[in-house]
Amino acid sequence: MNLLESWHFFSYDLGSLNVDEYLECDVKPVRLAILGLGTVGGGALKLLKENAAEIKRRTGREIEITHVGTRRPRPDLDLPASVKQSSDLMDIVRQPDVDVVVEVMGGIHPAYEVIQEAIKHGKQVVTANKALLAEYGNELFKLADDHHVQIAYEAAVAGGIPIIKVMREGLAANKIDWLAGIINGTGNFILTEMREKGRAFADVLKEAQELGYAEADPTFDVEGIDAAHKLTLLASIAFGIPLQFDKVFTEGISKITAQDVKYAEDLGFRIKHLGIARRAETGIELRVHPTLIPEDQLIANVNGVKNAVLVQANAVGPTLYYGAGAGAGPTASAVVADVVDIVRDISYTEDGAGTIPQLAFEALTDLPILPREEMTTGYYIRINAEDQTGVLADVTTILSRAGISIDAIMQQPRLKDLIPIVILTDPVKESKMDEALQQIQALPVIHGEIVRIRLESLDN
Amino acid sequence: MNLLESWHFFSYDLGSLNVDEYLECDVKPVRLAILGLGTVGGGALKLLKENAAEIKRRTGREIEITHVGTRRPRPDLDLPASVKQSSDLMDIVRQPDVDVVVEVMGGIHPAYEVIQEAIKHGKQVVTANKALLAEYGNELFKLADDHHVQIAYEAAVAGGIPIIKVMREGLAANKIDWLAGIINGTGNFILTEMREKGRAFADVLKEAQELGYAEADPTFDVEGIDAAHKLTLLASIAFGIPLQFDKVFTEGISKITAQDVKYAEDLGFRIKHLGIARRAETGIELRVHPTLIPEDQLIANVNGVKNAVLVQANAVGPTLYYGAGAGAGPTASAVVADVVDIVRDISYTEDGAGTIPQLAFEALTDLPILPREEMTTGYYIRINAEDQTGVLADVTTILSRAGISIDAIMQQPRLKDLIPIVILTDPVKESKMDEALQQIQALPVIHGEIVRIRLESLDN
């Protein structure tokens, strides 16, 4: 037993001051309040206990949970008697025996109000709440700056992958060109099953719900809202721009058919639901949509519920970060990594607010976010045409007149009296594609609605 | 123009104090000495110039190069006249107008002595020198701790991939179980070419040398010494153990044949030159060797000169980090990221030494490093046998008696009058395999030396 341990062993309370505090300020534990005891909160508690020795070896300090915020007491968690359980969250975040508030309840309210109160009381904050930060982050980060505390949010994006740290610090020498991420595990599970087993969207969604991957209301996942929240955060720290969730163009995967998944594969592509943030000449593109990507790209081979983020930066080139995007263990890994950072910051910086700007940049710029019509992407187009001479000529002439280059064209075997024609195009401004497709749609030989899925080569 | 910029615009020297310094300590530039103007040093200079505005947005401070250490002056680099060029490195690191020494010369001497001198003069140090740190890091990190400065070394492992930051900080909540990395680009280029084109080792090595990927003396790369240097660093920050380069078991790729690459592929595996660090029951395994890995593992699809590190940790599970492991831009990305960290540390911590323990842990432990005989791996075994009844029975009986389970067995078509037999085994202690192979080798029907290549499923 070393001296540090023996001190702790014999420590006892002297009113508000304990012996550790009295003897040596460095051995004073950092005190946490954990708000929310769901999957993530439970996972964080378990991890802090299980890895306590390793974490103490890393930080040199004890981490002590002094409060948990929970609607009803949870005797099943077997917490030490010293941990105070309460449903009054506002009261918890005002307590003097709390250094760090870990908000893992989710939802906008009351998380927003509780975090504000915590900041005003000088607490460091850790949160996994992507919706809250994407929608109210600008206000919260400003409040935190004003009160010289930090809001750490590694768990808000891509679960256990330390992508926030990578972007804010690891790639700090770079100007980021673009990033593309599989940042919703449910959506990736569905698309993977559709491709590997030729199954239909609705069928796989039902299974995902039964497996607990998808919520009863799957809109957040499959319509891309969850991914748009995460993309909002990633874009802000990539380019140093304010959080602008309302400007993300978002398209879900619910209209993707097994047929298009198959055709894409025949052409050497996979369909992934990507969040893409790109620095274009006239502004920033923020978009979440199904995307054809070449099958030999590493990120095309990220399957099941796994997440990955591919970042293109001007010095390092492309780098990719892969891992579990959800679940108790991986999310707790990110939450507790933030706690470890804060423990180190409390030990070595004056205010514990750390050394990294909250949104990666000391000064944010107000680069314009491009409207969809101004974005540039390649396209997969599928049309169903009558089997008549001249159809291909008509279609390709319209594309050519709109200045759209065709990269590949594939006529599929007749299906229900119609010929499916698939066209891959080079990157083109969306407004041009809108116009061309309107004209093609108006051709009398074209039946049903044209299918358009964006395509990215991800190679520069 | 904001206030900060306007101050800077009107700044002028007042002897040793300029107006920035006088007005606001935060705008004082951080001053670098760059030692070595080869690929990495040149890349760092270029990057600091090219991304100066973005880096200043991130840090809020100017970075100024005050000295470069170079054997002969380099007018071609077009450095500002204010940058002092000298070949007297010891003199440079003693100068008062240097906050950070960036050592990118490579080689053990004089880098070792120069860094020691820099530390003694209170300079923060950034280095890309894996050989130096792997072999003399224990002494250097101790000296740095004693002088309250940091040695940052992101560029020493896997080039532009921020794997040091990920391991020291991003995964800090975890107990690391193992890691496996493709951490030498030259070796991966050679193995990729051998597989994709069926070429022989010597043939591809010659091309790699012509392309500039491999040195004239390729020993460091192909015999695994470079990878062992990097693995030494990764293992230390994964487990919190001292650097122990001399205990790494190292086997190169020069004996890998196109034949074995092909057989491995037939069985669903790829051969990669991996650095592996694993926490076993009785100690730590540190090993660099050619390894069969399942082709559906993401890391099996990391091709060409690219690097990747797969980390298995107890909370987050497997995560993977991929990118360029060498080259001017990627290595400079890591060097300058370290500089940015230090700029932030100088701005917000008392001594600029940062908040992270140099080797990730406040307290290192002396876990034993296992000798090769005590390591456990799966195996690919290829024997060439006469076409006689009973050979397979003899071989499998020997394996079975040694307690070695066979996972797959494949008899190949006759080659030069002999039958190649390939056997994949489950993980087994190396000493057991040594014994079994000695017995098999002694069978009169076996010709030539038995080929043994290790095999890892990388799935737990």
Short mmCIF file of C-alpha atoms in Angstrom, two decimals, chain B residues 7-8 41 63 87 124 146 167 196 201 259 292 306 359 371 386 444:
data_model
loop_
_atom_site.label_atom_id
_atom_site.label_comp_id
_atom_site.label_asym_id
_atom_site.label_seq_id
_atom_site.Cartn_x
_atom_site.Cartn_y
_atom_site.Cartn_z
CA TRP B 7 -3.76 45.50 -32.05
CA HIS B 8 -1.66 43.21 -34.07
CA GLY B 41 10.70 19.63 -41.04
CA ILE B 63 3.04 30.79 -33.75
CA SER B 87 23.87 24.29 -37.50
CA GLN B 124 8.62 22.10 -24.42
CA ASP B 146 11.68 16.70 -13.45
CA MET B 167 -5.03 6.18 -26.56
CA GLU B 196 -3.20 -8.02 -55.52
CA PHE B 201 8.62 -10.07 -52.17
CA GLN B 259 2.37 -18.91 -52.49
CA LEU B 292 -3.14 -13.98 -41.10
CA LYS B 306 -1.81 3.32 -45.35
CA LEU B 359 2.97 7.98 -20.98
CA PRO B 371 8.97 -14.25 -23.67
CA GLU B 386 5.55 -36.82 -50.06
CA PRO B 444 10.81 -38.59 -43.00
#
